[in-house]
XYZ file of C-alpha atoms in Angstrom:
293
model
C 0.042 0.052 0.102
C 1.050 3.361 -0.922
C 0.457 5.003 2.602
C 0.710 8.627 1.916
C -1.828 8.322 -0.851
C -3.751 6.246 1.455
C -3.688 8.892 4.184
C -4.585 11.521 1.715
C -7.488 9.515 0.664
C -8.673 9.088 4.081
C -8.608 12.665 4.703
C -10.565 13.867 1.367
C -13.300 11.028 2.048
C -13.807 10.822 5.984
C -12.403 14.114 7.062
C -13.038 16.861 4.621
C -15.844 14.904 2.879
C -17.325 13.555 6.139
C -20.982 13.039 6.254
C -23.141 13.231 9.667
C -22.654 9.806 11.465
C -26.151 9.350 13.022
C -29.625 11.009 13.161
C -29.687 14.371 14.248
C -25.922 15.286 13.352
C -25.010 17.787 10.683
C -21.440 18.423 9.420
C -20.503 21.870 8.178
C -17.515 23.706 6.951
C -16.739 26.552 8.610
C -13.780 28.461 6.992
C -10.571 25.868 7.395
C -12.689 23.769 9.682
C -15.107 20.860 9.203
C -17.156 19.929 12.228
C -19.992 18.022 13.271
C -22.833 18.820 15.798
C -25.053 16.551 17.006
C -27.302 15.461 19.911
C -25.807 15.303 23.246
C -25.600 11.609 23.245
C -23.634 11.491 19.935
C -20.274 12.961 18.846
C -19.608 16.614 18.564
C -16.198 18.114 17.489
C -13.869 18.979 14.902
C -13.020 16.547 11.978
C -10.476 18.243 9.785
C -8.813 21.605 9.759
C -6.436 23.194 7.479
C -4.796 25.756 9.679
C -1.838 27.921 9.304
C 0.146 29.754 11.932
C -1.673 33.033 11.480
C -5.404 31.842 11.483
C -5.127 28.904 13.947
C -5.890 30.600 17.371
C -9.339 32.586 15.635
C -10.130 29.155 14.257
C -10.063 27.493 17.625
C -11.771 30.439 19.281
C -14.496 30.247 16.849
C -15.178 26.519 17.395
C -15.353 27.068 21.148
C -18.238 29.556 20.546
C -20.186 27.679 18.109
C -20.141 24.417 20.684
C -20.624 26.549 23.688
C -23.674 28.277 22.079
C -25.016 24.778 21.040
C -24.691 23.475 24.616
C -22.019 20.828 23.492
C -18.860 19.860 25.016
C -16.540 18.968 22.160
C -13.541 17.261 20.692
C -11.221 18.474 18.339
C -9.443 15.204 16.882
C -5.840 16.171 16.134
C -4.017 13.919 13.603
C -0.328 13.785 13.749
C -0.013 15.423 10.198
C -2.288 18.206 10.897
C -0.903 21.934 10.973
C 0.394 24.068 12.165
C 3.277 22.062 14.325
C 2.217 23.915 17.429
C -1.574 23.210 17.300
C -1.656 20.741 20.091
C -0.009 23.791 22.316
C -2.715 26.277 21.177
C -5.497 23.880 21.959
C -4.013 23.491 25.529
C -3.795 27.008 25.701
C -7.210 27.548 24.899
C -8.459 24.867 27.601
C -8.640 21.504 25.679
C -7.526 18.645 27.544
C -6.019 15.798 25.562
C -6.818 11.904 26.069
C -5.080 9.019 25.196
C -3.262 9.205 21.651
C -3.864 6.354 19.340
C -2.848 5.321 16.044
C -4.692 5.479 12.823
C -4.209 1.985 11.007
C -5.635 0.553 7.871
C -6.109 -2.767 6.449
C -7.530 -4.067 3.249
C -10.924 -5.487 4.294
C -10.698 -9.014 2.034
C -7.060 -9.604 3.606
C -8.305 -9.397 7.258
C -11.236 -11.448 6.439
C -9.547 -14.741 7.759
C -11.573 -17.594 9.630
C -11.147 -17.478 13.543
C -11.924 -20.442 15.690
C -14.320 -19.141 18.671
C -13.759 -20.621 22.009
C -16.092 -23.388 22.972
C -19.795 -22.168 23.778
C -19.338 -18.735 22.111
C -21.172 -17.706 19.098
C -21.462 -14.183 17.216
C -25.014 -12.840 16.750
C -26.169 -9.425 14.859
C -27.365 -6.845 16.574
C -30.600 -5.706 14.826
C -33.255 -4.862 17.934
C -33.488 -3.590 21.442
C -32.526 -6.726 23.159
C -29.214 -6.685 21.110
C -28.583 -3.109 22.067
C -29.048 -4.066 25.599
C -26.168 -6.573 25.433
C -24.121 -4.182 23.867
C -24.750 -1.700 26.619
C -24.252 -4.412 28.933
C -20.802 -5.742 27.683
C -19.545 -2.182 27.480
C -20.499 -1.242 30.974
C -18.634 -4.251 32.310
C -15.636 -3.845 30.187
C -15.248 -0.163 30.721
C -16.929 0.172 34.250
C -18.698 3.506 33.067
C -22.376 4.105 32.139
C -22.762 3.313 28.604
C -26.342 4.200 27.974
C -25.531 6.641 25.457
C -24.180 3.973 23.407
C -27.474 2.327 23.256
C -29.473 5.408 22.370
C -27.086 6.159 19.635
C -27.254 2.556 18.167
C -31.107 2.380 18.553
C -31.204 5.613 16.335
C -28.944 4.387 13.654
C -30.745 0.918 13.482
C -34.026 2.723 13.250
C -33.259 5.619 10.761
C -30.356 4.448 9.011
C -29.760 0.666 9.231
C -27.516 0.540 6.306
C -24.822 2.489 7.672
C -24.080 0.444 10.774
C -23.515 -3.349 11.573
C -23.183 -4.277 15.130
C -22.138 -7.696 16.800
C -21.960 -9.259 20.052
C -20.344 -12.533 21.257
C -22.580 -14.591 23.546
C -20.827 -17.427 25.789
C -23.484 -19.868 26.717
C -26.088 -17.130 26.106
C -24.593 -14.395 27.934
C -23.024 -11.097 26.212
C -19.147 -10.956 26.831
C -18.002 -9.242 23.885
C -19.398 -6.540 21.306
C -18.228 -4.056 18.565
C -19.402 -2.061 15.813
C -18.760 -1.423 12.077
C -19.520 1.983 10.491
C -20.330 1.747 6.751
C -20.323 5.230 5.444
C -21.683 6.275 2.015
C -19.193 6.932 -0.868
C -16.425 5.926 0.699
C -13.552 3.199 0.634
C -13.080 3.167 4.454
C -15.329 0.971 6.591
C -14.607 1.750 10.375
C -14.229 -0.551 13.281
C -15.352 0.940 16.560
C -16.128 0.018 20.163
C -14.312 -3.315 20.724
C -14.893 -4.305 24.262
C -14.476 -7.532 26.184
C -15.489 -8.488 29.787
C -12.609 -9.200 32.007
C -13.040 -12.820 32.263
C -13.193 -13.356 28.498
C -10.133 -11.296 27.673
C -7.058 -13.095 26.026
C -9.576 -15.791 24.353
C -9.277 -14.338 20.926
C -12.487 -12.356 20.691
C -11.246 -9.284 19.680
C -9.516 -10.818 16.519
C -12.755 -12.627 15.910
C -15.022 -9.579 15.835
C -12.307 -7.788 13.560
C -12.495 -10.789 10.995
C -16.305 -10.856 11.272
C -16.667 -7.142 10.383
C -14.016 -7.280 7.795
C -16.257 -9.904 5.959
C -19.113 -7.771 6.044
C -17.262 -4.785 4.710
C -15.699 -6.632 1.815
C -19.324 -8.312 1.175
C -20.522 -4.579 1.068
C -17.970 -3.526 -1.207
C -15.528 -1.809 1.037
C -11.938 -1.882 0.093
C -10.490 -0.805 3.390
C -10.818 -1.047 7.200
C -9.765 1.835 9.309
C -9.525 1.746 12.836
C -7.945 4.272 15.840
C -5.873 1.657 17.776
C -5.014 1.780 21.195
C -1.683 0.500 22.270
C -3.342 -2.750 23.381
C -4.814 -3.494 20.059
C -2.056 -1.972 17.691
C 0.103 -5.177 17.691
C -2.840 -7.556 16.946
C -3.852 -5.458 14.204
C -0.295 -5.348 12.840
C -0.308 -8.956 12.913
C -3.675 -8.892 11.013
C -2.269 -7.008 8.242
C -3.097 -3.287 9.218
C -0.527 -0.398 8.585
C 0.025 2.838 10.541
C -0.971 5.801 8.699
C -0.613 8.577 11.487
C -1.657 9.270 15.015
C -4.890 10.614 16.518
C -5.362 12.527 19.896
C -8.266 13.826 20.933
C -8.428 17.097 22.592
C -11.756 17.671 24.564
C -13.272 20.972 25.441
C -15.587 20.116 28.474
C -18.224 22.878 29.121
C -19.154 21.210 32.546
C -15.736 21.567 33.977
C -16.193 25.285 33.291
C -19.131 25.529 35.518
C -21.020 27.016 32.583
C -24.769 26.734 31.960
C -26.397 27.028 28.586
C -30.085 27.471 27.988
C -30.648 26.714 31.649
C -28.962 23.092 31.303
C -25.633 21.619 31.968
C -23.721 21.493 28.740
C -22.846 17.740 28.874
C -21.853 15.645 25.948
C -19.461 12.992 26.326
C -16.575 14.061 28.567
C -14.592 10.925 28.084
C -16.048 9.044 25.445
C -13.256 6.782 25.156
C -13.809 5.602 28.608
C -17.650 4.970 27.692
C -16.243 2.800 24.972
C -17.667 3.593 21.740
C -17.406 7.036 20.423
C -18.430 7.658 16.652
C -15.216 9.361 15.422
C -12.570 7.095 17.176
C -11.692 3.704 17.064
C -12.233 0.725 19.754
C -10.913 1.179 23.049
C -9.560 -2.561 23.431
C -10.636 -3.329 27.008
C -9.284 -6.631 26.883
C -7.740 -7.173 23.224
C -6.782 -10.773 22.627
């Protein structure tokens, strides 16, 4: 793979040309910035920026004003190749808080669609209804130790209003949910996205992460997607590398949290997702691998 060309294609399709990721969300261009504004249980933030030294601070201030007016905490998703070179420092100075850096990795869907043996007593089941969504939420709350109800609300929204853009799967061990993950299928893109891989502690290290990656790769390939993209945490990066994924760049979420500043917008607390990674399933990031293996 020509990684530079692939990274440029990724930027064009999923950042500059991003589409709303769910019901109630909108993507808009604001000068040198592309952002998404959505419901409180969705992802709100900056997807792309083409900034220079002279306009960076003004653009950062403009996004803070926009999301504050909308009553949303938000994330500036900073990629390792974004400019200017000191943009991270400018975000810090403006009040953003960085979270864990991840690695953007890309693999060919057909090549990743390898057979995987599941542990005895484990089966994979597609998530298509409220019962399946409840299983997903249960897995993420047990795996990450956080309230994951917003995940359920967003997934139900997608299944009801745009079912062709998402595929979710849960692994059941003797009927009990123990692992779950999601595949995003954006329109007019070469890239399907792997998100939300989580496994409960007792089932980590048994190959479920790899199984869910391969399962979603088969779906993506069957739908005509050439590539899989994922923001990989350090725990999942070696596994994905062994499966044939290559590193394109890094991503770091910089979070601007209104609630931390004691602000109130339109009479209510401006809460979105302070640490969506901790909740396990943000839209615009890859899987937090709670128990990869």
